[in-house]
mmCIF file of N, CA and C in Angstrom:
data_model
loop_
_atom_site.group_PDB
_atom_site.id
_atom_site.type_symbol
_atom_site.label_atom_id
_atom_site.label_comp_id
_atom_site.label_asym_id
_atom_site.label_seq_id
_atom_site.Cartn_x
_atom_site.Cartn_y
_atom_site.Cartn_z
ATOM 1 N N UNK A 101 0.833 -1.190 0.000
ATOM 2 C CA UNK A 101 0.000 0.000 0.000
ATOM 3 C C UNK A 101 0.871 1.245 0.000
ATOM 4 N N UNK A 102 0.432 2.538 -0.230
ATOM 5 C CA UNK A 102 1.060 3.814 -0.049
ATOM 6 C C UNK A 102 1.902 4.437 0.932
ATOM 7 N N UNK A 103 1.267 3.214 2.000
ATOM 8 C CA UNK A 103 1.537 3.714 3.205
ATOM 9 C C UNK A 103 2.440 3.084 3.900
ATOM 10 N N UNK A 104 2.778 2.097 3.230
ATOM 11 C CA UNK A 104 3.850 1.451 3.652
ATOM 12 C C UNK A 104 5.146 1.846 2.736
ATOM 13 N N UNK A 105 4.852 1.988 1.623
ATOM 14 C CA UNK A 105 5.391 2.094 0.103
ATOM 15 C C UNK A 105 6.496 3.276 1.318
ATOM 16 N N UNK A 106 5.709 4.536 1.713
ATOM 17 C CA UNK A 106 6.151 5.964 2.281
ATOM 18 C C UNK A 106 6.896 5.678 3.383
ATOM 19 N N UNK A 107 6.729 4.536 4.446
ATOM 20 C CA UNK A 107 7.703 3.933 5.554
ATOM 21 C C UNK A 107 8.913 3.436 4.985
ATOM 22 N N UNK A 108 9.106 2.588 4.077
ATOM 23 C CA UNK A 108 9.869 2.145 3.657
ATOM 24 C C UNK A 108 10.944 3.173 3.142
ATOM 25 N N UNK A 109 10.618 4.042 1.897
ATOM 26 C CA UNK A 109 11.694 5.270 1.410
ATOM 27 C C UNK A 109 11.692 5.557 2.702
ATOM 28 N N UNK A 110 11.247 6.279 3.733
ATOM 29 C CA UNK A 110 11.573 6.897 4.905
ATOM 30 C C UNK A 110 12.535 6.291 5.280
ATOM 31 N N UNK A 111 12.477 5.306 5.987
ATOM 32 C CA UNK A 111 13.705 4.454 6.496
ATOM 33 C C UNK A 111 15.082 4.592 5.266
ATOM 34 N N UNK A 112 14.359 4.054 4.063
ATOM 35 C CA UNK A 112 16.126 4.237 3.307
ATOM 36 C C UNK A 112 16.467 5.330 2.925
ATOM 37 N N UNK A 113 16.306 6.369 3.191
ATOM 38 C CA UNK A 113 16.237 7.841 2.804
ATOM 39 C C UNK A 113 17.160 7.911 4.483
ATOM 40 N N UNK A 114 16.880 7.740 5.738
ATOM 41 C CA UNK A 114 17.325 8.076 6.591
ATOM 42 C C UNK A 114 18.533 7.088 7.165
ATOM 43 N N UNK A 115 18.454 5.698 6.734
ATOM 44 C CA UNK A 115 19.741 4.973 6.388
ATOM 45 C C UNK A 115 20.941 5.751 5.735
ATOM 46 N N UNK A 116 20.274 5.965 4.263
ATOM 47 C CA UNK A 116 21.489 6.686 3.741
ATOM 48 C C UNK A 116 22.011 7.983 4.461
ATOM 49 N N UNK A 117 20.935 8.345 5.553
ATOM 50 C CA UNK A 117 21.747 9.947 5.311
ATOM 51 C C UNK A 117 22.498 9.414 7.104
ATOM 52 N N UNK A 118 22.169 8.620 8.082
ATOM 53 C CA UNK A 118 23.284 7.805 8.588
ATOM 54 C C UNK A 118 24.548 7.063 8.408
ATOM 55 N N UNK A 119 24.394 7.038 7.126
ATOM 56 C CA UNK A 119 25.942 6.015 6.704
ATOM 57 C C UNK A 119 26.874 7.203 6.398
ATOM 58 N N UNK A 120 25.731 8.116 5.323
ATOM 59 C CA UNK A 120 27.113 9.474 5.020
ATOM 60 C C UNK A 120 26.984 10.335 6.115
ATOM 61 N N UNK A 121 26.847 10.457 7.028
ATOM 62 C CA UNK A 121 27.004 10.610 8.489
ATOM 63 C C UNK A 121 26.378 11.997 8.524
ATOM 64 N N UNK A 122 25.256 12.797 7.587
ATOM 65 C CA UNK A 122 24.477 13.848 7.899
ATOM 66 C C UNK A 122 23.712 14.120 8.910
ATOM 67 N N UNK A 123 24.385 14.708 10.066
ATOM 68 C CA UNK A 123 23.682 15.430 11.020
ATOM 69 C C UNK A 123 22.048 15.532 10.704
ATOM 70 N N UNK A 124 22.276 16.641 10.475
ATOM 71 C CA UNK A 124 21.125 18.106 10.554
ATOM 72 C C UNK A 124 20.308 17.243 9.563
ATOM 73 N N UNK A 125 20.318 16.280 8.657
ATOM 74 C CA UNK A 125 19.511 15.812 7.648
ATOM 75 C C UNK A 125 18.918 14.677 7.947
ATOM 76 N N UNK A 126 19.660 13.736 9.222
ATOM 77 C CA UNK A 126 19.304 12.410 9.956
ATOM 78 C C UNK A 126 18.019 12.748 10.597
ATOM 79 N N UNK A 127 18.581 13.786 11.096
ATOM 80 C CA UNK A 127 17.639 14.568 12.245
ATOM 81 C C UNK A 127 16.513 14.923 11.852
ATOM 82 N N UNK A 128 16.528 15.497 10.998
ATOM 83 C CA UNK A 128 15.081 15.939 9.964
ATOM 84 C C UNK A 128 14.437 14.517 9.469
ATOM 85 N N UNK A 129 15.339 13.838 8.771
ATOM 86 C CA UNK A 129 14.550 12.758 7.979
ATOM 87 C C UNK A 129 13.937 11.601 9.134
ATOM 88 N N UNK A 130 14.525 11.838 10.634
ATOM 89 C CA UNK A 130 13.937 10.617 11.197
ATOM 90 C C UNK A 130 12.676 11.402 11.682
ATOM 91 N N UNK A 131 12.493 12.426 11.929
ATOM 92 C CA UNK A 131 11.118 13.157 12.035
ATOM 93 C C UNK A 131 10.190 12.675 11.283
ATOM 94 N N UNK A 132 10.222 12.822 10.247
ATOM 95 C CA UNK A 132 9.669 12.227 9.145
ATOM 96 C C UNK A 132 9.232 10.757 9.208
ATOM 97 N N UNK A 133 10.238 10.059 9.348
ATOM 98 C CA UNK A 133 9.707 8.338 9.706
ATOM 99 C C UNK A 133 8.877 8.259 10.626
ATOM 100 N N UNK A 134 9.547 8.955 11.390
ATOM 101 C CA UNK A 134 8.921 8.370 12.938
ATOM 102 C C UNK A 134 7.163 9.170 12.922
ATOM 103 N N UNK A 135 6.597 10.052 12.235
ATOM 104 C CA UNK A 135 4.834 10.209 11.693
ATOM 105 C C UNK A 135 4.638 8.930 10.713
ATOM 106 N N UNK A 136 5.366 9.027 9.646
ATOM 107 C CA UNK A 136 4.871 7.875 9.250
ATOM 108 C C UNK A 136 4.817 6.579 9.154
ATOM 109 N N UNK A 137 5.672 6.455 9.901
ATOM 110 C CA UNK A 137 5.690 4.699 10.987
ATOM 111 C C UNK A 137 4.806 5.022 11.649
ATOM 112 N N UNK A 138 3.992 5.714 12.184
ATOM 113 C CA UNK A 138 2.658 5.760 13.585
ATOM 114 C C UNK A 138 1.560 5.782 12.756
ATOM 115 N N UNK A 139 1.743 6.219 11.379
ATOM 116 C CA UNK A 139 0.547 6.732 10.832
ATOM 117 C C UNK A 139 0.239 5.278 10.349
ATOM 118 N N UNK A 140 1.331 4.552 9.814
ATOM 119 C CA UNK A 140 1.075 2.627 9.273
ATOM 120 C C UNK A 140 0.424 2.369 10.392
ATOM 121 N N UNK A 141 1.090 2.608 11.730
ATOM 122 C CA UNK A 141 0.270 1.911 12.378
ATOM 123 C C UNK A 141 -1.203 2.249 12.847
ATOM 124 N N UNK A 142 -0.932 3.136 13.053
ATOM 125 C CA UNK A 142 -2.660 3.694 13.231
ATOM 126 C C UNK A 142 -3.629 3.139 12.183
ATOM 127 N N UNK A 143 -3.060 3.116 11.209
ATOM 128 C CA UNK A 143 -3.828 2.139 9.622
ATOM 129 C C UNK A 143 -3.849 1.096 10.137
ATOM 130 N N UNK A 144 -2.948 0.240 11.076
ATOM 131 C CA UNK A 144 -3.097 -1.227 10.992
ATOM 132 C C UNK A 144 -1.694 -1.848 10.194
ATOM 133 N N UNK A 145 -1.166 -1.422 9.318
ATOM 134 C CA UNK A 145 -0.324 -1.924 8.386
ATOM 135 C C UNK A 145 0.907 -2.058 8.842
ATOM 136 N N UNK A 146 1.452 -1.715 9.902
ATOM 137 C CA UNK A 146 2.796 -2.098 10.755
ATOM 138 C C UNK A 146 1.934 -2.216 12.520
ATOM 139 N N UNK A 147 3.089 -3.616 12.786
ATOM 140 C CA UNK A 147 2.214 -3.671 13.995
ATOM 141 C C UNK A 147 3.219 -2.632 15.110
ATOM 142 N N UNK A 148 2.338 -2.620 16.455
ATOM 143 C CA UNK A 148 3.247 -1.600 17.458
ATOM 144 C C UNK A 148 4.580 -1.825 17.810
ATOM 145 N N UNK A 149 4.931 -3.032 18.184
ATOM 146 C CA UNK A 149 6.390 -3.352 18.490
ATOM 147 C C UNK A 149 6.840 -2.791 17.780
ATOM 148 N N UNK A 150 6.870 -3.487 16.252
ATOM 149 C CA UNK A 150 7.918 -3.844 15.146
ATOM 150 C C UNK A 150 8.105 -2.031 14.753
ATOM 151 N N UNK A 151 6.948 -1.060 14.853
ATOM 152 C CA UNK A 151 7.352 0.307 14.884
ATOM 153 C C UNK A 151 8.182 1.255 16.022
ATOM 154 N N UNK A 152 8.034 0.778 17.034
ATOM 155 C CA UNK A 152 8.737 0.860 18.231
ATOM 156 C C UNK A 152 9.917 0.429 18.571
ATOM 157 N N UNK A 153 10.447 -0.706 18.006
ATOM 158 C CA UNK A 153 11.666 -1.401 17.596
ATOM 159 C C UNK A 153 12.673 -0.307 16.695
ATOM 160 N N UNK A 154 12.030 -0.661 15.740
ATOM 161 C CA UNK A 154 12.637 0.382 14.583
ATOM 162 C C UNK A 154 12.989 1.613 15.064
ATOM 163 N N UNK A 155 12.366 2.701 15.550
ATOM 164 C CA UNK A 155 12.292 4.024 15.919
ATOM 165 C C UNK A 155 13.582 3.598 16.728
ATOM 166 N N UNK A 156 13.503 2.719 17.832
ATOM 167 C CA UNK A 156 14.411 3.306 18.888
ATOM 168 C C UNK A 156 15.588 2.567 18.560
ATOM 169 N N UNK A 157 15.711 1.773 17.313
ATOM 170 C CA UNK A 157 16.917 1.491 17.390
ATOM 171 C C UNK A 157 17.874 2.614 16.204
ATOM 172 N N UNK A 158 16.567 2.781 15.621
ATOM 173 C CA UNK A 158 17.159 4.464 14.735
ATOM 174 C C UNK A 158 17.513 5.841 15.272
ATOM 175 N N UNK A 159 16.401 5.927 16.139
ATOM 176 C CA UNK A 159 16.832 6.902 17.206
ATOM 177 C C UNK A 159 18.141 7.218 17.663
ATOM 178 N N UNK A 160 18.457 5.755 18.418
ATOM 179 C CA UNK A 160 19.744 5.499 19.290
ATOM 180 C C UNK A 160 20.741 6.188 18.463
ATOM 181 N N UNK A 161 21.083 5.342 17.144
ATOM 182 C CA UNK A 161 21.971 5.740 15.589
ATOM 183 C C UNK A 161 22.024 7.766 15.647
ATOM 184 N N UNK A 162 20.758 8.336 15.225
ATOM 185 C CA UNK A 162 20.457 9.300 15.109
ATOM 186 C C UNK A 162 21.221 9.971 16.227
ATOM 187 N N UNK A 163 21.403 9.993 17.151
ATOM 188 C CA UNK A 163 21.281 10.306 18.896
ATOM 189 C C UNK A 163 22.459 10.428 19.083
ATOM 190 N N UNK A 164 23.400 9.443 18.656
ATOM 191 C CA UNK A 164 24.834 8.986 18.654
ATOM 192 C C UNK A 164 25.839 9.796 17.774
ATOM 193 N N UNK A 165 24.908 9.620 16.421
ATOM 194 C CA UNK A 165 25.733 10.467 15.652
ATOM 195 C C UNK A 165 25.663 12.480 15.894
ATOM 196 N N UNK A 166 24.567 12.950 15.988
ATOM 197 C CA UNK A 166 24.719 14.140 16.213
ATOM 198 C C UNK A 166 25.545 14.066 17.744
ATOM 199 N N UNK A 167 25.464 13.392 18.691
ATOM 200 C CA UNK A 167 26.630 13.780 19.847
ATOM 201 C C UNK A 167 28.325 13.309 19.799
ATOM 202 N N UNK A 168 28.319 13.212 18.337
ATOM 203 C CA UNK A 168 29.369 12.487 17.909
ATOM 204 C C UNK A 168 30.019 11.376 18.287
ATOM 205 N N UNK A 169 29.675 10.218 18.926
ATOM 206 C CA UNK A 169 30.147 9.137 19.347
ATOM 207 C C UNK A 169 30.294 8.583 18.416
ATOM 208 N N UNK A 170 29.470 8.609 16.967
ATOM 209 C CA UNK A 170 29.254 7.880 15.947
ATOM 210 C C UNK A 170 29.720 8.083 14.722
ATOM 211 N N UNK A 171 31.274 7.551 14.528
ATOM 212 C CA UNK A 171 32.044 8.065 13.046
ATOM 213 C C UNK A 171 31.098 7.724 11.930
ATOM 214 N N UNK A 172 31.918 7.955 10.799
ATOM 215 C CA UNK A 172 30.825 7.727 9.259
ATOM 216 C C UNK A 172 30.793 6.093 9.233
ATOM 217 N N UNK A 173 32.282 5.860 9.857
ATOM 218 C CA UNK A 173 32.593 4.566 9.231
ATOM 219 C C UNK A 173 31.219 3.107 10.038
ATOM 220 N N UNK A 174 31.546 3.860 11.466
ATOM 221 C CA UNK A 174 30.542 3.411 11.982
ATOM 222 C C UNK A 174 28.818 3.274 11.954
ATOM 223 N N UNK A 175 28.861 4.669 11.195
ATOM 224 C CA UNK A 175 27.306 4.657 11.026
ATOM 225 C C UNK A 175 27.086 3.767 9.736
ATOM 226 N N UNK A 176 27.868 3.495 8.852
ATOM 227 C CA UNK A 176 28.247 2.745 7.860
ATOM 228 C C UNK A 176 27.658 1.437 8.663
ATOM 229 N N UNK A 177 28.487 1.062 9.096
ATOM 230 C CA UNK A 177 27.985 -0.410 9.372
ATOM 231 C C UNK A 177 26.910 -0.520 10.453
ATOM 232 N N UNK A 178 26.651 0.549 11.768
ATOM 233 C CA UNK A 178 25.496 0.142 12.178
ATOM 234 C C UNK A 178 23.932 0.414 10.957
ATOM 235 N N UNK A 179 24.152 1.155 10.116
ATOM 236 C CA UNK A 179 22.903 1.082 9.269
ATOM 237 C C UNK A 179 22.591 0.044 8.506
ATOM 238 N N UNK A 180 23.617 -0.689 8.480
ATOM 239 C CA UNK A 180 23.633 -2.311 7.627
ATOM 240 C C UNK A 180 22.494 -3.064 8.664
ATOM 241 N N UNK A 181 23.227 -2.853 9.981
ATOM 242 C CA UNK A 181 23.153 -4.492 10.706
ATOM 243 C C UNK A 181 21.246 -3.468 11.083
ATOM 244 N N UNK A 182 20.988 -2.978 11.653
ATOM 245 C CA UNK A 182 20.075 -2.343 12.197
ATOM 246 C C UNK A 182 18.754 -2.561 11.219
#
């Protein structure tokens, strides 16, 4: 559906901008996921965990890298495994 179709780019739209290690653009784009991961679910079309999962393990990523703990190289590979 559309609405999943829109979760999905969200997430790889905010993958990529974690691996090339964009601040200010992670930050923005996980805003973005994180309405429309609630909005799937509010549809029904992602269940609560599996949106709650996701968020906070993107979050964490997100969180890490703007306080800089989180090199490129690293965000590189945690966006793989995640």
């Amino acid at each position: 559906s559309q609405t999943l179709s829109s979760v999905r780019t969200a997430e790889k739209k905010l993958r990529a901008a974690l691996a090339s290690a964009e601040t200010s653009t992670a930050q923005q784009l996980f805003v973005e996921f994180s309405s429309k991961i609630q909005k799937a679910v509010n549809k029904g079309r992602v269940h609560y965990a599996n949106a709650q999962r996701r968020l906070s393990r993107l979050s964490t990523q997100v969180h890490k890298l703007a306080s800089g703990q989180l090199t490129s190289n690293q965000a590189r590979q945690a966006s793989k495994r995640a």
